[in-house]
mmCIF file of C-alpha atoms in Angstrom:
data_model
loop_
_atom_site.group_PDB
_atom_site.id
_atom_site.type_symbol
_atom_site.label_atom_id
_atom_site.label_comp_id
_atom_site.label_asym_id
_atom_site.label_seq_id
_atom_site.Cartn_x
_atom_site.Cartn_y
_atom_site.Cartn_z
ATOM 1 C CA UNK D 149 12.361 -3.885 7.870
ATOM 2 C CA UNK D 150 14.543 -6.185 6.123
ATOM 3 C CA UNK D 151 15.742 -8.859 8.623
ATOM 4 C CA UNK D 152 14.572 -10.683 11.683
ATOM 5 C CA UNK D 153 17.038 -9.559 13.944
ATOM 6 C CA UNK D 154 17.702 -5.850 13.185
ATOM 7 C CA UNK D 155 17.494 -4.210 16.517
ATOM 8 C CA UNK D 156 13.989 -4.098 17.208
ATOM 9 C CA UNK D 157 12.327 -0.577 17.899
ATOM 10 C CA UNK D 158 8.486 -1.360 17.945
ATOM 11 C CA UNK D 159 6.195 -4.400 17.746
ATOM 12 C CA UNK D 160 2.652 -4.975 17.784
ATOM 13 C CA UNK D 161 1.365 -7.229 20.496
ATOM 14 C CA UNK D 162 -2.192 -8.365 21.901
ATOM 15 C CA UNK D 163 -2.910 -8.552 25.314
ATOM 16 C CA UNK D 164 -4.636 -11.692 26.165
ATOM 17 C CA UNK D 165 -8.664 -10.784 26.813
ATOM 18 C CA UNK D 166 -12.022 -11.345 27.150
ATOM 19 C CA UNK D 167 -11.712 -13.371 24.058
ATOM 20 C CA UNK D 168 -9.675 -16.099 25.471
ATOM 21 C CA UNK D 169 -12.683 -16.374 28.204
ATOM 22 C CA UNK D 170 -14.826 -17.661 25.684
ATOM 23 C CA UNK D 171 -12.944 -20.886 24.963
ATOM 24 C CA UNK D 172 -14.749 -23.810 26.567
ATOM 25 C CA UNK D 173 -13.978 -27.561 26.262
ATOM 26 C CA UNK D 174 -16.857 -27.738 23.750
ATOM 27 C CA UNK D 175 -14.983 -25.316 21.521
ATOM 28 C CA UNK D 176 -11.334 -24.857 22.057
ATOM 29 C CA UNK D 177 -10.595 -27.447 19.203
ATOM 30 C CA UNK D 178 -12.543 -25.651 16.707
ATOM 31 C CA UNK D 179 -10.838 -22.127 17.900
ATOM 32 C CA UNK D 180 -7.403 -23.818 17.727
ATOM 33 C CA UNK D 181 -6.306 -24.016 21.309
ATOM 34 C CA UNK D 182 -5.060 -27.273 22.687
ATOM 35 C CA UNK D 183 -6.308 -26.313 26.350
ATOM 36 C CA UNK D 184 -8.304 -23.901 28.372
ATOM 37 C CA UNK D 185 -5.895 -20.873 29.487
ATOM 38 C CA UNK D 186 -5.809 -19.213 32.779
ATOM 39 C CA UNK D 187 -6.575 -16.147 31.683
ATOM 40 C CA UNK D 188 -5.507 -13.866 34.168
ATOM 41 C CA UNK D 189 -2.264 -15.605 34.379
ATOM 42 C CA UNK D 190 -1.941 -15.589 30.870
ATOM 43 C CA UNK D 191 -2.334 -11.557 30.894
ATOM 44 C CA UNK D 192 0.348 -11.518 33.998
ATOM 45 C CA UNK D 193 2.729 -13.520 31.577
ATOM 46 C CA UNK D 194 2.095 -11.307 28.657
ATOM 47 C CA UNK D 195 2.540 -8.008 30.675
ATOM 48 C CA UNK D 196 5.772 -9.583 31.424
ATOM 49 C CA UNK D 197 6.752 -10.186 27.730
ATOM 50 C CA UNK D 198 5.668 -6.732 27.007
ATOM 51 C CA UNK D 199 7.941 -5.368 30.099
ATOM 52 C CA UNK D 200 10.855 -7.584 28.949
ATOM 53 C CA UNK D 201 10.463 -5.645 25.681
ATOM 54 C CA UNK D 202 10.100 -2.164 27.361
ATOM 55 C CA UNK D 203 13.140 -2.660 29.119
ATOM 56 C CA UNK D 204 15.352 -3.030 26.043
ATOM 57 C CA UNK D 205 14.085 0.234 24.677
ATOM 58 C CA UNK D 206 11.411 -1.296 22.240
ATOM 59 C CA UNK D 207 7.985 0.380 21.784
ATOM 60 C CA UNK D 208 5.178 -1.937 22.427
ATOM 61 C CA UNK D 209 2.001 -1.135 20.307
ATOM 62 C CA UNK D 210 -1.328 -3.224 21.812
ATOM 63 C CA UNK D 211 -3.686 -4.212 19.167
ATOM 64 C CA UNK D 212 -6.782 -3.678 21.241
ATOM 65 C CA UNK D 213 -5.605 0.085 21.487
ATOM 66 C CA UNK D 214 -4.815 0.581 17.524
ATOM 67 C CA UNK D 215 -7.794 -1.054 16.810
ATOM 68 C CA UNK D 216 -9.931 1.566 19.159
ATOM 69 C CA UNK D 217 -8.197 4.401 17.563
ATOM 70 C CA UNK D 218 -8.555 3.037 14.159
ATOM 71 C CA UNK D 219 -12.374 2.607 14.682
ATOM 72 C CA UNK D 220 -12.880 6.321 15.841
ATOM 73 C CA UNK D 221 -12.720 6.965 11.993
ATOM 74 C CA UNK D 222 -16.317 6.672 10.537
ATOM 75 C CA UNK D 223 -15.292 4.616 7.627
ATOM 76 C CA UNK D 224 -13.287 2.171 9.894
ATOM 77 C CA UNK D 225 -16.176 1.584 11.925
ATOM 78 C CA UNK D 226 -18.559 0.716 8.772
ATOM 79 C CA UNK D 227 -15.825 -1.468 7.653
ATOM 80 C CA UNK D 228 -15.515 -3.235 11.365
ATOM 81 C CA UNK D 229 -19.039 -3.629 11.417
ATOM 82 C CA UNK D 230 -19.200 -5.449 8.060
ATOM 83 C CA UNK D 231 -16.630 -7.718 9.350
ATOM 84 C CA UNK D 232 -18.650 -8.492 12.336
ATOM 85 C CA UNK D 233 -21.936 -9.510 10.561
ATOM 86 C CA UNK D 234 -22.390 -12.438 8.616
ATOM 87 C CA UNK D 235 -25.702 -12.166 6.646
ATOM 88 C CA UNK D 236 -25.315 -16.023 5.603
ATOM 89 C CA UNK D 237 -25.407 -17.387 9.056
ATOM 90 C CA UNK D 238 -27.696 -14.667 11.010
ATOM 91 C CA UNK D 239 -30.499 -14.649 8.141
ATOM 92 C CA UNK D 240 -31.189 -10.977 6.881
ATOM 93 C CA UNK D 241 -33.660 -10.060 9.688
ATOM 94 C CA UNK D 242 -31.177 -10.842 12.370
ATOM 95 C CA UNK D 243 -28.013 -9.500 10.603
ATOM 96 C CA UNK D 244 -29.853 -6.206 9.788
ATOM 97 C CA UNK D 245 -30.783 -5.750 13.742
ATOM 98 C CA UNK D 246 -27.417 -6.441 14.745
ATOM 99 C CA UNK D 247 -25.949 -4.221 12.020
ATOM 100 C CA UNK D 248 -28.011 -1.343 13.152
ATOM 101 C CA UNK D 249 -27.148 -1.824 16.800
ATOM 102 C CA UNK D 250 -23.560 -1.995 15.971
ATOM 103 C CA UNK D 251 -23.560 1.027 13.841
ATOM 104 C CA UNK D 252 -24.633 2.956 16.853
ATOM 105 C CA UNK D 253 -22.170 2.112 19.411
ATOM 106 C CA UNK D 254 -18.577 3.568 20.121
ATOM 107 C CA UNK D 255 -15.479 2.834 19.221
ATOM 108 C CA UNK D 256 -14.607 0.670 22.132
ATOM 109 C CA UNK D 257 -17.458 -1.431 22.331
ATOM 110 C CA UNK D 258 -17.428 -2.124 18.843
ATOM 111 C CA UNK D 259 -13.846 -3.158 19.210
ATOM 112 C CA UNK D 260 -14.804 -5.470 21.815
ATOM 113 C CA UNK D 261 -17.139 -7.291 19.658
ATOM 114 C CA UNK D 262 -14.989 -7.789 17.204
ATOM 115 C CA UNK D 263 -12.122 -9.235 19.488
ATOM 116 C CA UNK D 264 -14.484 -11.193 21.822
ATOM 117 C CA UNK D 265 -17.527 -11.936 19.544
ATOM 118 C CA UNK D 266 -20.875 -12.158 20.804
ATOM 119 C CA UNK D 267 -23.441 -14.722 21.687
ATOM 120 C CA UNK D 268 -27.152 -14.888 20.471
ATOM 121 C CA UNK D 269 -28.135 -14.158 23.867
ATOM 122 C CA UNK D 270 -26.167 -10.875 23.761
ATOM 123 C CA UNK D 271 -27.800 -9.803 20.566
ATOM 124 C CA UNK D 272 -29.969 -6.746 20.892
ATOM 125 C CA UNK D 273 -33.590 -7.596 21.203
ATOM 126 C CA UNK D 274 -35.363 -7.504 17.981
ATOM 127 C CA UNK D 275 -39.293 -7.546 16.885
ATOM 128 C CA UNK D 276 -40.461 -10.502 15.801
ATOM 129 C CA UNK D 277 -39.397 -14.186 15.406
ATOM 130 C CA UNK D 278 -36.010 -15.445 14.365
ATOM 131 C CA UNK D 279 -35.795 -19.133 13.171
ATOM 132 C CA UNK D 280 -31.913 -18.671 13.469
ATOM 133 C CA UNK D 281 -31.934 -17.368 16.996
ATOM 134 C CA UNK D 282 -34.686 -19.794 18.182
ATOM 135 C CA UNK D 283 -32.640 -22.400 17.004
ATOM 136 C CA UNK D 284 -29.265 -21.813 18.312
ATOM 137 C CA UNK D 285 -28.219 -22.209 21.916
ATOM 138 C CA UNK D 286 -28.201 -18.776 23.695
ATOM 139 C CA UNK D 287 -24.446 -19.100 24.380
ATOM 140 C CA UNK D 288 -23.858 -20.101 20.823
ATOM 141 C CA UNK D 289 -21.931 -17.633 18.729
ATOM 142 C CA UNK D 290 -23.474 -15.388 16.330
ATOM 143 C CA UNK D 291 -19.990 -13.171 16.113
ATOM 144 C CA UNK D 292 -17.004 -15.754 16.806
ATOM 145 C CA UNK D 293 -14.586 -14.303 19.287
ATOM 146 C CA UNK D 294 -10.711 -14.299 18.014
ATOM 147 C CA UNK D 295 -8.650 -15.972 20.593
ATOM 148 C CA UNK D 296 -5.861 -16.292 18.119
ATOM 149 C CA UNK D 297 -5.241 -12.680 17.966
ATOM 150 C CA UNK D 298 -2.789 -13.279 20.586
ATOM 151 C CA UNK D 299 -0.495 -14.398 17.510
ATOM 152 C CA UNK D 300 -0.015 -11.168 15.879
ATOM 153 C CA UNK D 301 2.670 -12.681 13.486
ATOM 154 C CA UNK D 302 0.520 -14.659 11.668
ATOM 155 C CA UNK D 303 -2.381 -11.954 10.570
ATOM 156 C CA UNK D 304 0.503 -9.587 9.024
ATOM 157 C CA UNK D 305 4.077 -9.383 8.541
ATOM 158 C CA UNK D 306 6.151 -6.388 7.453
ATOM 159 C CA UNK D 307 8.889 -6.528 4.530
ATOM 160 C CA UNK D 308 10.795 -3.633 3.685
ATOM 161 C CA UNK D 309 8.310 -0.622 4.135
ATOM 162 C CA UNK D 310 5.419 -2.528 3.235
ATOM 163 C CA UNK D 311 2.973 -4.556 5.162
ATOM 164 C CA UNK D 312 1.585 -7.979 4.047
ATOM 165 C CA UNK D 313 -2.000 -8.599 5.267
ATOM 166 C CA UNK D 314 -2.088 -12.424 5.692
ATOM 167 C CA UNK D 315 -4.595 -14.514 3.975
ATOM 168 C CA UNK D 316 -5.410 -17.022 6.977
ATOM 169 C CA UNK D 317 -6.335 -20.686 6.202
ATOM 170 C CA UNK D 318 -8.213 -21.597 9.538
ATOM 171 C CA UNK D 319 -11.747 -20.904 9.563
ATOM 172 C CA UNK D 320 -11.436 -19.725 13.041
ATOM 173 C CA UNK D 321 -8.638 -16.881 12.159
ATOM 174 C CA UNK D 322 -10.013 -15.869 8.623
ATOM 175 C CA UNK D 323 -11.954 -12.667 10.347
ATOM 176 C CA UNK D 324 -8.355 -11.683 11.992
ATOM 177 C CA UNK D 325 -7.466 -9.991 8.686
ATOM 178 C CA UNK D 326 -10.434 -7.507 8.505
ATOM 179 C CA UNK D 327 -9.025 -6.193 11.635
ATOM 180 C CA UNK D 328 -5.494 -5.629 10.406
ATOM 181 C CA UNK D 329 -6.868 -4.303 7.355
ATOM 182 C CA UNK D 330 -8.629 -1.673 9.080
ATOM 183 C CA UNK D 331 -5.968 -0.744 11.599
ATOM 184 C CA UNK D 332 -3.395 -0.353 8.623
ATOM 185 C CA UNK D 333 -5.897 1.263 6.389
ATOM 186 C CA UNK D 334 -7.323 3.876 9.299
ATOM 187 C CA UNK D 335 -4.894 4.023 12.203
ATOM 188 C CA UNK D 336 -2.862 7.478 12.009
ATOM 189 C CA UNK D 337 0.439 5.676 12.447
ATOM 190 C CA UNK D 338 -0.443 3.255 9.533
ATOM 191 C CA UNK D 339 -2.822 4.922 6.975
ATOM 192 C CA UNK D 340 0.280 5.521 4.530
ATOM 193 C CA UNK D 341 1.597 2.228 4.802
ATOM 194 C CA UNK D 342 1.976 0.349 1.410
ATOM 195 C CA UNK D 343 0.957 -2.887 1.058
ATOM 196 C CA UNK D 344 2.788 -6.146 0.215
ATOM 197 C CA UNK D 345 0.077 -8.539 -0.002
ATOM 198 C CA UNK D 346 -3.742 -8.707 0.272
ATOM 199 C CA UNK D 347 -5.989 -10.826 2.529
ATOM 200 C CA UNK D 348 -8.169 -11.953 -0.478
ATOM 201 C CA UNK D 349 -4.763 -13.569 -2.243
ATOM 202 C CA UNK D 350 -3.681 -17.085 -2.362
ATOM 203 C CA UNK D 351 -3.185 -18.432 1.512
ATOM 204 C CA UNK D 352 -0.037 -17.081 3.161
ATOM 205 C CA UNK D 353 0.563 -16.090 7.163
ATOM 206 C CA UNK D 354 2.988 -14.362 8.805
ATOM 207 C CA UNK D 355 4.497 -17.402 10.837
ATOM 208 C CA UNK D 356 5.730 -18.889 7.522
ATOM 209 C CA UNK D 357 7.350 -15.587 6.354
ATOM 210 C CA UNK D 358 11.253 -15.166 7.480
ATOM 211 C CA UNK D 359 13.681 -12.276 6.349
ATOM 212 C CA UNK D 360 16.904 -14.036 6.607
ATOM 213 C CA UNK D 361 18.729 -11.149 5.423
ATOM 214 C CA UNK D 362 18.170 -8.021 3.364
ATOM 215 C CA UNK D 363 16.920 -9.157 -0.020
ATOM 216 C CA UNK D 364 16.310 -12.775 1.031
ATOM 217 C CA UNK D 365 12.730 -14.021 2.347
ATOM 218 C CA UNK D 366 12.232 -17.658 3.260
ATOM 219 C CA UNK D 367 8.472 -18.762 2.995
ATOM 220 C CA UNK D 368 7.499 -22.023 4.517
ATOM 221 C CA UNK D 369 4.793 -23.905 2.749
ATOM 222 C CA UNK D 370 2.931 -26.449 4.625
ATOM 223 C CA UNK D 371 -0.313 -26.414 6.750
ATOM 224 C CA UNK D 372 -1.264 -22.749 6.540
ATOM 225 C CA UNK D 373 0.557 -21.436 3.144
ATOM 226 C CA UNK D 374 0.051 -23.117 0.138
ATOM 227 C CA UNK D 375 2.446 -23.298 -2.746
ATOM 228 C CA UNK D 376 0.298 -20.658 -4.717
ATOM 229 C CA UNK D 377 0.564 -18.315 -1.684
ATOM 230 C CA UNK D 378 4.068 -18.698 -1.512
ATOM 231 C CA UNK D 379 4.544 -17.613 -5.430
ATOM 232 C CA UNK D 380 2.177 -15.113 -4.936
ATOM 233 C CA UNK D 381 4.018 -13.370 -2.253
ATOM 234 C CA UNK D 382 7.488 -14.121 -4.299
ATOM 235 C CA UNK D 383 6.021 -12.167 -7.476
ATOM 236 C CA UNK D 384 4.889 -9.106 -5.132
ATOM 237 C CA UNK D 385 8.183 -8.806 -3.459
ATOM 238 C CA UNK D 386 10.198 -9.091 -6.474
ATOM 239 C CA UNK D 387 7.639 -6.525 -8.091
ATOM 240 C CA UNK D 388 8.077 -4.235 -5.335
ATOM 241 C CA UNK D 389 11.743 -4.188 -5.259
ATOM 242 C CA UNK D 390 11.837 -5.755 -1.648
ATOM 243 C CA UNK D 391 13.760 -8.930 -2.494
ATOM 244 C CA UNK D 392 15.932 -10.726 -5.130
ATOM 245 C CA UNK D 393 15.606 -14.258 -3.993
ATOM 246 C CA UNK D 394 12.513 -16.215 -2.235
ATOM 247 C CA UNK D 395 13.184 -19.686 -0.618
ATOM 248 C CA UNK D 396 9.591 -21.959 -0.358
ATOM 249 C CA UNK D 397 10.541 -24.154 2.197
ATOM 250 C CA UNK D 398 8.203 -27.277 2.495
ATOM 251 C CA UNK D 399 7.310 -28.508 5.966
ATOM 252 C CA UNK D 400 5.171 -31.137 7.580
ATOM 253 C CA UNK D 401 1.703 -30.636 7.741
ATOM 254 C CA UNK D 402 1.108 -30.901 11.123
ATOM 255 C CA UNK D 403 0.029 -29.244 14.422
ATOM 256 C CA UNK D 404 3.627 -29.332 15.665
ATOM 257 C CA UNK D 405 5.173 -27.898 12.645
ATOM 258 C CA UNK D 406 2.247 -25.148 11.469
ATOM 259 C CA UNK D 407 4.633 -22.649 10.506
ATOM 260 C CA UNK D 408 8.121 -22.223 9.389
ATOM 261 C CA UNK D 409 8.926 -20.456 12.949
ATOM 262 C CA UNK D 410 7.842 -23.585 14.617
ATOM 263 C CA UNK D 411 10.686 -25.219 13.270
ATOM 264 C CA UNK D 412 13.457 -22.661 13.134
ATOM 265 C CA UNK D 413 14.129 -18.920 13.901
ATOM 266 C CA UNK D 414 16.998 -16.276 13.129
ATOM 267 C CA UNK D 415 19.059 -15.456 16.583
ATOM 268 C CA UNK D 416 22.014 -13.858 14.692
ATOM 269 C CA UNK D 417 22.762 -12.260 11.295
ATOM 270 C CA UNK D 418 24.001 -15.899 10.521
ATOM 271 C CA UNK D 419 22.338 -18.391 12.975
ATOM 272 C CA UNK D 420 19.320 -20.181 13.469
ATOM 273 C CA UNK D 421 17.879 -22.130 16.409
ATOM 274 C CA UNK D 422 16.777 -25.421 14.901
ATOM 275 C CA UNK D 423 14.687 -28.749 15.387
ATOM 276 C CA UNK D 424 17.105 -31.270 14.963
ATOM 277 C CA UNK D 425 15.010 -33.658 12.933
ATOM 278 C CA UNK D 426 14.656 -30.783 10.612
ATOM 279 C CA UNK D 427 18.162 -30.271 10.002
ATOM 280 C CA UNK D 428 19.042 -32.738 7.258
ATOM 281 C CA UNK D 429 15.635 -32.839 6.157
ATOM 282 C CA UNK D 430 14.469 -29.426 5.333
ATOM 283 C CA UNK D 431 15.069 -28.474 1.859
ATOM 284 C CA UNK D 432 14.154 -25.364 -0.325
ATOM 285 C CA UNK D 433 12.991 -24.155 -3.830
ATOM 286 C CA UNK D 434 15.001 -21.102 -4.816
ATOM 287 C CA UNK D 435 12.929 -18.442 -6.642
ATOM 288 C CA UNK D 436 14.119 -15.618 -8.445
ATOM 289 C CA UNK D 437 12.793 -13.302 -10.991
ATOM 290 C CA UNK D 438 13.515 -13.061 -14.629
ATOM 291 C CA UNK D 439 13.180 -9.615 -15.252
ATOM 292 C CA UNK D 440 10.430 -9.400 -17.269
ATOM 293 C CA UNK D 441 7.701 -9.789 -14.575
ATOM 294 C CA UNK D 442 8.154 -13.951 -14.411
ATOM 295 C CA UNK D 443 10.062 -15.960 -12.034
ATOM 296 C CA UNK D 444 12.318 -19.049 -12.447
ATOM 297 C CA UNK D 445 12.318 -21.847 -9.934
ATOM 298 C CA UNK D 446 15.318 -24.303 -9.159
ATOM 299 C CA UNK D 447 15.465 -27.122 -6.794
ATOM 300 C CA UNK D 448 14.868 -28.355 -3.980
ATOM 301 C CA UNK D 449 18.137 -28.395 -2.488
ATOM 302 C CA UNK D 450 18.919 -28.940 1.421
ATOM 303 C CA UNK D 451 17.505 -25.617 3.140
ATOM 304 C CA UNK D 452 20.773 -24.583 4.758
ATOM 305 C CA UNK D 453 22.853 -24.879 1.695
ATOM 306 C CA UNK D 454 20.396 -22.680 -0.459
ATOM 307 C CA UNK D 455 19.951 -20.221 2.334
ATOM 308 C CA UNK D 456 23.764 -20.004 2.998
ATOM 309 C CA UNK D 457 24.343 -19.202 -1.195
ATOM 310 C CA UNK D 458 20.964 -16.810 -1.271
ATOM 311 C CA UNK D 459 22.499 -14.695 1.933
ATOM 312 C CA UNK D 460 25.960 -15.148 0.123
ATOM 313 C CA UNK D 461 27.600 -16.262 3.747
ATOM 314 C CA UNK D 462 30.000 -19.907 3.782
ATOM 315 C CA UNK D 463 27.250 -21.297 6.000
ATOM 316 C CA UNK D 464 24.203 -20.507 8.528
ATOM 317 C CA UNK D 465 25.081 -21.303 12.112
ATOM 318 C CA UNK D 466 22.584 -23.900 13.401
ATOM 319 C CA UNK D 467 22.153 -24.388 16.817
ATOM 320 C CA UNK D 468 19.948 -27.270 17.696
ATOM 321 C CA UNK D 469 17.261 -27.530 20.431
ATOM 322 C CA UNK D 470 18.789 -30.451 21.967
ATOM 323 C CA UNK D 471 20.725 -33.458 20.874
ATOM 324 C CA UNK D 472 18.521 -36.120 22.865
ATOM 325 C CA UNK D 473 15.853 -36.684 20.787
ATOM 326 C CA UNK D 474 13.229 -36.905 23.346
ATOM 327 C CA UNK D 475 14.016 -33.568 24.804
ATOM 328 C CA UNK D 476 14.234 -32.048 21.505
ATOM 329 C CA UNK D 477 10.882 -33.113 20.218
ATOM 330 C CA UNK D 478 9.503 -31.997 23.649
ATOM 331 C CA UNK D 479 11.059 -28.266 23.585
ATOM 332 C CA UNK D 480 9.878 -28.172 19.840
ATOM 333 C CA UNK D 481 6.722 -28.748 20.725
ATOM 334 C CA UNK D 482 6.973 -26.213 23.527
ATOM 335 C CA UNK D 483 8.131 -23.641 21.080
ATOM 336 C CA UNK D 484 11.963 -24.002 21.743
ATOM 337 C CA UNK D 485 12.801 -22.866 18.092
ATOM 338 C CA UNK D 486 10.314 -20.120 18.538
ATOM 339 C CA UNK D 487 12.247 -17.234 19.358
ATOM 340 C CA UNK D 488 11.832 -13.221 19.039
ATOM 341 C CA UNK D 489 15.482 -11.521 18.551
ATOM 342 C CA UNK D 490 15.566 -8.032 19.786
ATOM 343 C CA UNK D 491 18.965 -7.642 18.143
ATOM 344 C CA UNK D 492 21.954 -9.801 16.679
ATOM 345 C CA UNK D 493 22.605 -12.290 19.433
ATOM 346 C CA UNK D 494 19.823 -11.470 21.923
ATOM 347 C CA UNK D 495 16.358 -13.324 21.821
ATOM 348 C CA UNK D 496 13.210 -13.633 23.930
ATOM 349 C CA UNK D 497 12.513 -17.388 24.489
ATOM 350 C CA UNK D 498 10.200 -19.632 26.948
ATOM 351 C CA UNK D 499 12.172 -20.322 30.016
ATOM 352 C CA UNK D 500 10.768 -23.766 30.393
ATOM 353 C CA UNK D 501 12.991 -24.757 27.165
ATOM 354 C CA UNK D 502 15.960 -25.079 29.609
ATOM 355 C CA UNK D 503 18.153 -27.598 27.383
ATOM 356 C CA UNK D 504 17.444 -24.979 24.152
ATOM 357 C CA UNK D 505 18.200 -21.916 26.166
ATOM 358 C CA UNK D 506 21.453 -23.678 27.319
ATOM 359 C CA UNK D 507 22.537 -24.232 23.958
ATOM 360 C CA UNK D 508 21.730 -20.872 22.731
ATOM 361 C CA UNK D 509 23.794 -19.652 25.710
ATOM 362 C CA UNK D 510 26.625 -21.508 25.049
ATOM 363 C CA UNK D 511 26.696 -20.426 21.308
ATOM 364 C CA UNK D 512 27.259 -16.803 22.802
ATOM 365 C CA UNK D 513 23.151 -15.636 22.298
ATOM 366 C CA UNK D 514 21.663 -13.918 25.136
ATOM 367 C CA UNK D 515 18.453 -15.547 25.962
ATOM 368 C CA UNK D 516 15.736 -13.494 27.729
ATOM 369 C CA UNK D 517 13.412 -16.046 29.476
ATOM 370 C CA UNK D 518 10.082 -15.345 29.869
ATOM 371 C CA UNK D 519 7.349 -17.570 31.590
ATOM 372 C CA UNK D 520 4.648 -19.012 29.132
ATOM 373 C CA UNK D 521 2.488 -21.888 30.649
ATOM 374 C CA UNK D 522 -0.804 -20.216 29.710
ATOM 375 C CA UNK D 523 0.656 -18.251 26.807
ATOM 376 C CA UNK D 524 1.761 -21.333 24.880
ATOM 377 C CA UNK D 525 -1.556 -23.221 25.345
ATOM 378 C CA UNK D 526 -2.136 -21.954 21.537
ATOM 379 C CA UNK D 527 0.746 -23.642 20.500
ATOM 380 C CA UNK D 528 3.100 -20.323 19.959
ATOM 381 C CA UNK D 529 6.135 -18.958 21.288
ATOM 382 C CA UNK D 530 7.501 -15.190 21.582
ATOM 383 C CA UNK D 531 7.929 -14.995 17.845
ATOM 384 C CA UNK D 532 4.083 -15.826 16.770
ATOM 385 C CA UNK D 533 3.208 -13.128 19.609
ATOM 386 C CA UNK D 534 5.012 -10.614 18.020
ATOM 387 C CA UNK D 535 4.776 -8.505 14.765
ATOM 388 C CA UNK D 536 7.611 -6.301 14.470
ATOM 389 C CA UNK D 537 6.569 -2.929 12.837
ATOM 390 C CA UNK D 538 10.090 -1.231 13.077
ATOM 391 C CA UNK D 539 13.764 -2.549 13.125
ATOM 392 C CA UNK D 540 17.035 -0.862 12.234
ATOM 393 C CA UNK D 541 19.218 -2.502 9.788
ATOM 394 C CA UNK D 542 21.270 -5.163 11.539
ATOM 395 C CA UNK D 543 25.400 -4.371 11.398
ATOM 396 C CA UNK D 544 27.185 -6.827 9.458
ATOM 397 C CA UNK D 545 29.584 -9.180 11.107
ATOM 398 C CA UNK D 546 33.557 -8.469 10.494
#
């Protein structure tokens, strides 16, 4: 897979589950949600999103399903137990008790614990006293839930025929990578997939990785992806022959612009939808291989100029999310820039971003609108909620 807009053939999604029911006003900030979603409505919205993709011929893989299948492999099951149990948090006796219990459960049960977590009152009963158990509230988490699994783009990204397992920055999300690691290692569909990046490398997240065109990768550097992560991924894709140019794009370190794909996404082979305030301020460092295993870095230069040069086109068309600054800011916050391309010139976007969608339509882009009033409570749009695992090469414009 070498673009953001080639015809989408298969995608990994996560249907909201019990992990979202664990969110409360007491923990939602820690778990990176801005509000408490209405879970049944979020599930309806997600089902409609998946149906839109299936209606366009996209194979939809659900993370819970592939996780359960992977955990049928005893090696994956053992890896899952290891990922769930934190000895430093639980203490050795309680950790051993939980580890013994989880080792005995079937794959669906373990998958549920890995996704939805486990409270202290849900822990198996154990003989002897445990200070850890006694000093925690029964509804405190012994195994944290993973509500951000919804945003499958962040935890892994495919570049060429290889998968990059993200090194997630926020503590609430770090255990997600263990799930993706075992899925790609042990699910029959993926077990032969080579790795482009590993979860124990410098911080990088899939929402910051954008395949502008074959051989050109843009990487946002900000709240979630570090300069070291961008450089490490650049060296990896150069070594694997997956790219000839990487653009490291500094972005504001804020909640509203946590990833590059909250600022802009590709909607055609030569077009992006972009937050107007970023259009002139966004810059890029151009990274290229030296041929002897090193890299050379130039810039920074304006992002749009650097991108067009790397893509070998005259210019990158920009569709703004609105000329009115208030509307643009509102729709940027509501993920107006976060679209998922199903093929060149056809994207999925949230219906509430009416002006952005009108501007896309006026520019010749077909918008497939979906409802996202509950899905968006974790600050993520259609691109955030999808990890493409197979695309066809895009046809070049004549």
